[in-house]
């Protein structure tokens, strides 16, 4: 699979370049799906529209940072992959993310994502508008499960450089262009990342239904669902694609761990205190969904120690539709018992730890500057 996407020189250019790769790839993917049946093509188009609807493109940015750092590693061994190959790997991460978000919205029964209807709601509306038989909501969920599967399958196609499988008029598969095979380290990292994010999601939903309240359990979810998947593994993917030394890979993984946890902690804050106009989600969405976040775990522990009645009040609103007054009360408890301030301090500590580790690595000054700037923005974002 080839692309005419421009090659970024700075990290700020990565999202635009990734968008170009995705548009080329998804255009072919939708056409291939439509060759099976117009209805399959329509489903594939919903996936493409969702993936291209926005997002911070954080994972590709960190993957490309790893690539840039690895290319400048004096102790590394070049793999023969090109900048275009690196961009393909970066873009594939967004398809994994597309799958994760589509399925996550089903699990959480979310109505909106990025200020738009979630994918299962799109399919639900299509069912209702068409006047089809059966339950529209059930159809929406079933269709969205398959939509997420499309995205995950396409991610594997893209990372390995395959065009979406096409079929000739005679029914025979048509081979796409061949590309250089990925190094074993890249394949192993890609495989580990997929398993880790799925494992983190399993832990997350079990914590919700079991009523798990420990901060240790919340951090365990963050380790796999966010830290590894969002920052550590993307950095490692890029570095290994460039042939970086194990020493540099280890440093980048450490950076990724700290930044990934900081990212999720900030996400926890936004899930309770975020402005819907900025986040694209309803106010207090994490509380409504019953998310067992580190912020909530810490808040419950602090509230119980301060006044058990506060802990009971906080527990009573978890996983319920909140009124404005109930949301304000929950926010007040989390703030008053010091949970919010503690999480904010932890974010700052993790960020500075990551920056300190970066300072000890021998990477290009421009890469260092860009990576630190991206890290600070990510750890203190408002959306």
Short mmCIF file of C-alpha atoms in Angstrom, two decimals:
data_model
loop_
_atom_site.label_atom_id
_atom_site.label_comp_id
_atom_site.label_asym_id
_atom_site.label_seq_id
_atom_site.Cartn_x
_atom_site.Cartn_y
_atom_site.Cartn_z
CA UNK A 1 0.00 0.00 0.00
CA UNK A 2 1.56 3.28 -1.08
CA UNK A 3 0.60 6.85 -0.28
CA UNK A 4 1.40 10.32 -1.54
CA UNK A 5 1.23 11.74 1.98
CA UNK A 6 3.85 14.40 2.76
CA UNK A 7 6.66 13.30 5.06
CA UNK A 8 6.60 15.29 8.32
CA UNK A 9 9.72 16.97 9.60
CA UNK A 10 8.19 18.13 12.89
CA UNK A 11 5.66 16.44 15.14
CA UNK A 12 3.09 19.19 14.55
CA UNK A 13 2.87 18.01 10.92
CA UNK A 14 2.10 14.39 11.80
CA UNK A 15 -1.72 14.65 12.20
CA UNK A 16 -2.11 16.14 8.72
CA UNK A 17 0.14 13.52 7.14
CA UNK A 18 -1.73 10.74 8.94
CA UNK A 19 -5.02 12.16 7.67
CA UNK A 20 -3.71 11.92 4.12
CA UNK A 21 -2.64 8.28 4.53
CA UNK A 22 -5.98 7.38 6.08
CA UNK A 23 -8.00 9.07 3.35
CA UNK A 24 -6.11 7.17 0.64
CA UNK A 25 -6.40 3.85 2.45
CA UNK A 26 -10.02 4.20 3.55
CA UNK A 27 -11.13 5.28 0.09
CA UNK A 28 -9.88 1.96 -1.24
CA UNK A 29 -11.28 0.06 1.75
CA UNK A 30 -14.77 1.48 1.26
CA UNK A 31 -14.70 0.76 -2.48
CA UNK A 32 -13.64 -2.81 -1.79
CA UNK A 33 -16.45 -3.24 0.73
CA UNK A 34 -18.97 -1.77 -1.72
CA UNK A 35 -17.92 -4.36 -4.30
CA UNK A 36 -19.32 -7.01 -1.95
CA UNK A 37 -22.62 -5.19 -1.57
CA UNK A 38 -23.82 -1.59 -1.38
CA UNK A 39 -24.98 -2.17 2.20
CA UNK A 40 -21.49 -3.39 3.16
CA UNK A 41 -20.03 -0.34 1.48
CA UNK A 42 -22.38 1.88 3.48
CA UNK A 43 -21.26 0.25 6.72
CA UNK A 44 -17.61 0.69 5.76
CA UNK A 45 -18.28 4.35 4.95
CA UNK A 46 -19.61 4.91 8.47
CA UNK A 47 -16.31 3.56 9.81
CA UNK A 48 -14.30 5.76 7.47
CA UNK A 49 -16.33 8.84 8.37
CA UNK A 50 -15.81 8.14 12.07
CA UNK A 51 -12.05 7.62 11.78
CA UNK A 52 -11.71 10.79 9.72
CA UNK A 53 -14.02 12.85 11.94
CA UNK A 54 -11.25 14.25 14.10
CA UNK A 55 -9.36 13.24 17.18
CA UNK A 56 -6.03 14.31 18.60
CA UNK A 57 -3.95 11.73 16.68
CA UNK A 58 -1.80 11.35 19.79
CA UNK A 59 -0.67 7.79 19.09
CA UNK A 60 0.69 8.55 15.61
CA UNK A 61 2.48 11.60 16.98
CA UNK A 62 4.29 9.51 19.58
CA UNK A 63 5.02 6.74 17.09
CA UNK A 64 6.62 9.24 14.73
CA UNK A 65 8.57 10.75 17.62
CA UNK A 66 9.93 7.25 18.31
CA UNK A 67 10.81 6.92 14.63
CA UNK A 68 12.68 10.24 14.61
CA UNK A 69 14.49 9.37 17.84
CA UNK A 70 15.43 5.93 16.54
CA UNK A 71 16.78 7.23 13.24
CA UNK A 72 19.20 9.45 15.14
CA UNK A 73 20.37 6.66 17.46
CA UNK A 74 24.11 6.17 16.90
CA UNK A 75 23.88 2.72 18.47
CA UNK A 76 20.94 1.60 16.36
CA UNK A 77 20.86 -0.64 13.29
CA UNK A 78 18.80 0.77 10.39
CA UNK A 79 15.98 -1.51 9.24
CA UNK A 80 15.60 -0.23 5.69
CA UNK A 81 12.12 1.14 6.34
CA UNK A 82 11.37 4.58 4.91
CA UNK A 83 9.58 7.65 6.21
CA UNK A 84 6.54 6.55 4.21
CA UNK A 85 6.64 3.16 5.93
CA UNK A 86 6.75 4.94 9.28
CA UNK A 87 3.73 7.05 8.35
CA UNK A 88 1.85 3.89 7.39
CA UNK A 89 2.52 2.42 10.85
CA UNK A 90 1.46 5.68 12.48
CA UNK A 91 -1.81 5.79 10.53
CA UNK A 92 -2.58 2.15 11.38
CA UNK A 93 -2.66 3.14 15.05
CA UNK A 94 -5.64 5.38 14.32
CA UNK A 95 -7.58 2.42 12.96
CA UNK A 96 -6.92 0.47 16.16
CA UNK A 97 -8.11 3.54 18.03
CA UNK A 98 -11.19 3.70 15.84
CA UNK A 99 -12.06 0.13 16.79
CA UNK A 100 -11.41 0.82 20.47
CA UNK A 101 -13.62 3.92 20.53
CA UNK A 102 -16.49 2.34 18.60
CA UNK A 103 -16.56 -0.64 20.95
CA UNK A 104 -15.98 1.52 24.04
CA UNK A 105 -19.01 3.64 23.16
CA UNK A 106 -21.12 0.48 22.88
CA UNK A 107 -19.92 -0.73 26.28
CA UNK A 108 -20.64 2.66 27.87
CA UNK A 109 -23.93 3.16 25.97
CA UNK A 110 -22.61 6.59 24.97
CA UNK A 111 -24.73 8.77 22.71
CA UNK A 112 -22.03 11.16 21.50
CA UNK A 113 -18.37 11.13 20.59
CA UNK A 114 -16.48 14.23 19.41
CA UNK A 115 -19.77 16.11 19.53
CA UNK A 116 -21.44 13.72 17.07
CA UNK A 117 -23.65 10.64 17.41
CA UNK A 118 -21.68 7.52 18.28
CA UNK A 119 -21.39 4.83 15.61
CA UNK A 120 -24.00 2.54 17.14
CA UNK A 121 -26.41 5.48 17.27
CA UNK A 122 -25.72 6.22 13.59
CA UNK A 123 -26.66 2.66 12.66
CA UNK A 124 -29.66 2.79 14.99
CA UNK A 125 -30.93 5.92 13.24
CA UNK A 126 -30.37 4.34 9.82
CA UNK A 127 -32.47 1.34 10.84
CA UNK A 128 -35.25 3.57 12.12
CA UNK A 129 -35.19 5.84 9.05
CA UNK A 130 -35.39 2.82 6.73
CA UNK A 131 -38.37 1.41 8.59
CA UNK A 132 -36.70 -1.99 8.95
CA UNK A 133 -38.05 -4.78 11.10
CA UNK A 134 -36.76 -5.55 14.58
CA UNK A 135 -35.27 -3.39 17.30
CA UNK A 136 -33.35 -0.37 16.00
CA UNK A 137 -31.09 -0.15 19.07
CA UNK A 138 -30.10 -3.82 18.82
CA UNK A 139 -29.33 -3.38 15.13
CA UNK A 140 -27.21 -0.35 15.95
CA UNK A 141 -25.12 -2.26 18.47
CA UNK A 142 -24.68 -5.30 16.21
CA UNK A 143 -23.66 -3.14 13.26
CA UNK A 144 -21.23 -1.11 15.37
CA UNK A 145 -19.55 -4.27 16.68
CA UNK A 146 -18.87 -5.25 13.07
CA UNK A 147 -17.79 -1.70 12.25
CA UNK A 148 -15.16 -1.87 14.98
CA UNK A 149 -14.05 -5.23 13.61
CA UNK A 150 -13.61 -3.64 10.18
CA UNK A 151 -11.35 -0.97 11.68
CA UNK A 152 -9.21 -3.52 13.53
CA UNK A 153 -8.84 -5.74 10.46
CA UNK A 154 -7.92 -2.74 8.33
CA UNK A 155 -5.32 -1.69 10.91
CA UNK A 156 -3.48 -4.96 10.35
CA UNK A 157 -3.73 -4.51 6.58
CA UNK A 158 -2.30 -1.01 6.80
CA UNK A 159 0.52 -1.69 9.26
CA UNK A 160 1.77 -4.51 7.03
CA UNK A 161 1.42 -2.42 3.89
CA UNK A 162 -1.40 -4.38 2.28
CA UNK A 163 -4.10 -2.65 0.29
CA UNK A 164 -7.58 -3.79 1.34
CA UNK A 165 -8.20 -7.09 -0.48
CA UNK A 166 -9.84 -6.51 -3.84
CA UNK A 167 -11.60 -9.01 -6.07
CA UNK A 168 -11.45 -9.27 -9.86
CA UNK A 169 -14.60 -9.63 -11.98
CA UNK A 170 -13.77 -13.35 -12.19
CA UNK A 171 -13.85 -13.57 -8.40
CA UNK A 172 -10.10 -13.96 -7.95
CA UNK A 173 -8.18 -11.87 -5.38
CA UNK A 174 -6.11 -9.09 -6.87
CA UNK A 175 -2.73 -8.59 -5.23
CA UNK A 176 -1.74 -5.13 -4.19
CA UNK A 177 1.78 -3.66 -4.23
CA UNK A 178 4.39 -5.47 -2.18
CA UNK A 179 6.29 -3.64 0.55
CA UNK A 180 9.26 -4.50 2.71
CA UNK A 181 8.31 -6.83 5.59
CA UNK A 182 8.28 -5.34 9.06
CA UNK A 183 11.14 -6.16 11.44
CA UNK A 184 10.27 -8.83 14.05
CA UNK A 185 10.51 -6.26 16.86
CA UNK A 186 7.82 -4.11 15.25
CA UNK A 187 5.51 -7.08 14.73
CA UNK A 188 5.99 -8.23 18.34
CA UNK A 189 5.33 -4.73 19.70
CA UNK A 190 2.22 -4.36 17.54
CA UNK A 191 0.89 -7.71 18.75
CA UNK A 192 1.60 -6.91 22.40
CA UNK A 193 -0.13 -3.54 22.12
CA UNK A 194 -3.34 -5.06 20.73
CA UNK A 195 -3.50 -7.67 23.49
CA UNK A 196 -2.73 -5.12 26.20
CA UNK A 197 -5.45 -2.67 25.22
CA UNK A 198 -8.03 -5.47 25.05
CA UNK A 199 -6.86 -6.79 28.41
CA UNK A 200 -7.10 -3.31 29.89
CA UNK A 201 -10.65 -3.01 28.60
CA UNK A 202 -11.59 -6.34 30.21
CA UNK A 203 -10.17 -5.15 33.53
CA UNK A 204 -12.06 -1.88 33.16
CA UNK A 205 -15.49 -3.42 32.68
CA UNK A 206 -14.93 -5.99 35.44
CA UNK A 207 -13.94 -3.21 37.84
CA UNK A 208 -17.20 -1.42 37.02
CA UNK A 209 -19.53 -4.35 37.61
CA UNK A 210 -17.66 -5.63 40.67
CA UNK A 211 -17.66 -2.21 42.32
CA UNK A 212 -13.87 -2.31 42.67
CA UNK A 213 -12.74 0.77 44.60
CA UNK A 214 -8.98 0.39 45.05
CA UNK A 215 -6.59 2.82 43.44
CA UNK A 216 -4.33 -0.16 42.67
CA UNK A 217 -7.01 -1.67 40.43
CA UNK A 218 -7.59 1.67 38.69
CA UNK A 219 -3.87 2.05 38.01
CA UNK A 220 -3.73 -1.51 36.66
CA UNK A 221 -6.31 -0.57 34.06
CA UNK A 222 -4.34 2.57 33.19
CA UNK A 223 -1.15 0.56 32.74
CA UNK A 224 -2.63 -1.46 29.89
CA UNK A 225 -5.60 0.44 28.51
CA UNK A 226 -3.86 3.80 28.35
CA UNK A 227 -0.17 4.03 29.31
CA UNK A 228 1.05 1.19 27.10
CA UNK A 229 -1.44 1.69 24.29
CA UNK A 230 -1.42 5.48 24.05
CA UNK A 231 2.22 6.40 24.52
CA UNK A 232 4.68 3.63 25.48
CA UNK A 233 3.93 1.16 22.67
CA UNK A 234 3.59 3.83 19.95
CA UNK A 235 6.98 5.27 20.95
CA UNK A 236 8.41 1.76 20.89
CA UNK A 237 6.83 0.95 17.52
CA UNK A 238 8.41 3.98 15.91
CA UNK A 239 11.79 3.39 17.53
CA UNK A 240 11.88 -0.28 16.54
CA UNK A 241 10.82 0.57 13.00
CA UNK A 242 13.91 2.78 12.80
CA UNK A 243 16.17 0.11 14.33
CA UNK A 244 16.83 1.87 17.64
CA UNK A 245 19.04 0.27 20.27
CA UNK A 246 17.45 -1.53 23.21
CA UNK A 247 18.83 1.18 25.51
CA UNK A 248 16.89 3.89 23.68
CA UNK A 249 13.78 1.71 23.46
CA UNK A 250 13.90 1.17 27.23
CA UNK A 251 14.20 4.92 27.84
CA UNK A 252 11.28 5.67 25.54
CA UNK A 253 9.13 3.01 27.20
CA UNK A 254 9.81 4.65 30.57
CA UNK A 255 8.85 8.03 29.15
CA UNK A 256 5.74 6.50 27.63
CA UNK A 257 4.67 4.88 30.88
CA UNK A 258 4.83 8.14 32.82
CA UNK A 259 3.16 10.19 30.10
CA UNK A 260 0.48 7.58 29.52
CA UNK A 261 -0.53 7.53 33.17
CA UNK A 262 -0.51 11.34 33.25
CA UNK A 263 -2.69 11.38 30.11
CA UNK A 264 -5.27 9.07 31.68
CA UNK A 265 -5.33 10.96 34.97
CA UNK A 266 -6.07 14.14 33.04
CA UNK A 267 -8.76 12.21 31.18
CA UNK A 268 -10.22 11.20 34.55
CA UNK A 269 -10.45 14.86 35.53
CA UNK A 270 -12.10 15.76 32.22
CA UNK A 271 -14.55 12.89 32.63
CA UNK A 272 -15.97 14.64 35.70
CA UNK A 273 -15.08 18.31 35.28
CA UNK A 274 -14.70 18.69 31.50
CA UNK A 275 -16.63 21.24 29.46
CA UNK A 276 -18.91 19.39 27.01
CA UNK A 277 -18.26 22.10 24.42
CA UNK A 278 -14.58 21.11 24.52
CA UNK A 279 -14.72 17.38 25.22
CA UNK A 280 -17.66 16.49 22.98
CA UNK A 281 -19.13 14.41 25.81
CA UNK A 282 -21.85 15.13 28.38
CA UNK A 283 -20.88 16.64 31.75
CA UNK A 284 -19.85 14.04 34.30
CA UNK A 285 -19.84 11.29 31.68
CA UNK A 286 -17.45 9.05 33.66
CA UNK A 287 -19.70 9.16 36.72
CA UNK A 288 -22.79 8.36 34.67
CA UNK A 289 -20.99 5.43 33.02
CA UNK A 290 -19.78 4.16 36.40
CA UNK A 291 -16.11 4.35 35.39
CA UNK A 292 -13.85 3.16 38.21
CA UNK A 293 -11.15 5.75 37.64
CA UNK A 294 -8.18 6.56 39.84
CA UNK A 295 -9.80 9.92 40.62
CA UNK A 296 -12.96 8.23 41.85
CA UNK A 297 -11.07 5.56 43.80
CA UNK A 298 -8.99 8.21 45.53
CA UNK A 299 -12.07 10.34 46.16
CA UNK A 300 -13.95 7.45 47.79
CA UNK A 301 -11.00 6.58 50.00
CA UNK A 302 -10.51 10.20 51.08
CA UNK A 303 -14.25 10.76 51.58
CA UNK A 304 -14.60 7.65 53.76
CA UNK A 305 -11.70 8.81 55.92
CA UNK A 306 -13.04 12.35 56.18
CA UNK A 307 -16.75 11.57 56.67
CA UNK A 308 -18.33 8.20 55.73
CA UNK A 309 -21.51 10.03 54.77
CA UNK A 310 -19.60 11.78 51.99
CA UNK A 311 -18.40 8.44 50.69
CA UNK A 312 -21.96 7.11 50.71
CA UNK A 313 -23.17 10.18 48.82
CA UNK A 314 -20.48 9.72 46.19
CA UNK A 315 -21.27 6.02 45.79
CA UNK A 316 -24.96 6.78 45.35
CA UNK A 317 -24.38 8.68 42.10
CA UNK A 318 -21.96 6.26 40.43
CA UNK A 319 -23.52 4.76 37.31
CA UNK A 320 -26.69 6.88 37.46
CA UNK A 321 -28.15 9.67 35.36
CA UNK A 322 -27.08 12.77 37.25
CA UNK A 323 -29.03 15.94 37.80
CA UNK A 324 -27.08 19.19 37.70
CA UNK A 325 -27.23 19.37 41.51
CA UNK A 326 -25.99 15.79 41.94
CA UNK A 327 -23.09 16.42 39.57
CA UNK A 328 -22.19 19.59 41.45
CA UNK A 329 -22.28 17.67 44.75
CA UNK A 330 -20.02 14.90 43.42
CA UNK A 331 -17.58 17.45 42.03
CA UNK A 332 -17.57 19.27 45.35
CA UNK A 333 -16.79 16.11 47.32
CA UNK A 334 -13.93 15.12 45.01
CA UNK A 335 -12.50 18.62 45.32
CA UNK A 336 -13.05 19.14 49.03
CA UNK A 337 -11.45 15.84 50.13
CA UNK A 338 -8.33 16.67 48.12
CA UNK A 339 -8.66 14.00 45.43
CA UNK A 340 -8.55 16.51 42.59
CA UNK A 341 -5.48 18.31 43.92
CA UNK A 342 -3.73 14.98 44.51
CA UNK A 343 -4.38 13.83 40.95
CA UNK A 344 -3.17 17.16 39.57
CA UNK A 345 0.06 16.86 41.58
CA UNK A 346 0.58 13.32 40.33
CA UNK A 347 0.16 14.49 36.74
CA UNK A 348 2.83 17.15 37.24
CA UNK A 349 5.19 14.67 38.92
CA UNK A 350 4.81 12.12 36.13
CA UNK A 351 5.29 14.78 33.47
CA UNK A 352 8.51 16.01 35.02
CA UNK A 353 9.74 12.43 35.43
CA UNK A 354 9.18 11.84 31.72
CA UNK A 355 10.99 15.06 30.79
CA UNK A 356 13.92 14.15 33.05
CA UNK A 357 14.20 10.76 31.36
CA UNK A 358 14.13 12.41 27.94
CA UNK A 359 16.94 14.73 29.00
CA UNK A 360 19.10 11.69 29.71
CA UNK A 361 18.63 10.23 26.23
CA UNK A 362 20.81 11.07 23.26
CA UNK A 363 18.16 12.26 20.83
CA UNK A 364 18.11 15.13 18.36
CA UNK A 365 17.43 18.55 19.92
CA UNK A 366 14.46 19.22 17.64
CA UNK A 367 12.92 15.83 18.48
CA UNK A 368 13.45 16.50 22.19
CA UNK A 369 11.89 19.97 21.98
CA UNK A 370 8.86 18.73 20.03
CA UNK A 371 8.35 15.73 22.28
CA UNK A 372 8.48 17.78 25.47
CA UNK A 373 6.05 20.34 24.03
CA UNK A 374 3.59 17.63 22.95
CA UNK A 375 3.89 15.95 26.34
CA UNK A 376 3.10 19.13 28.25
CA UNK A 377 0.10 19.90 26.06
CA UNK A 378 -1.21 16.37 26.43
CA UNK A 379 -0.87 16.29 30.20
CA UNK A 380 -2.73 19.58 30.65
CA UNK A 381 -5.27 19.46 27.82
CA UNK A 382 -8.90 20.50 28.26
CA UNK A 383 -10.41 18.16 25.66
#
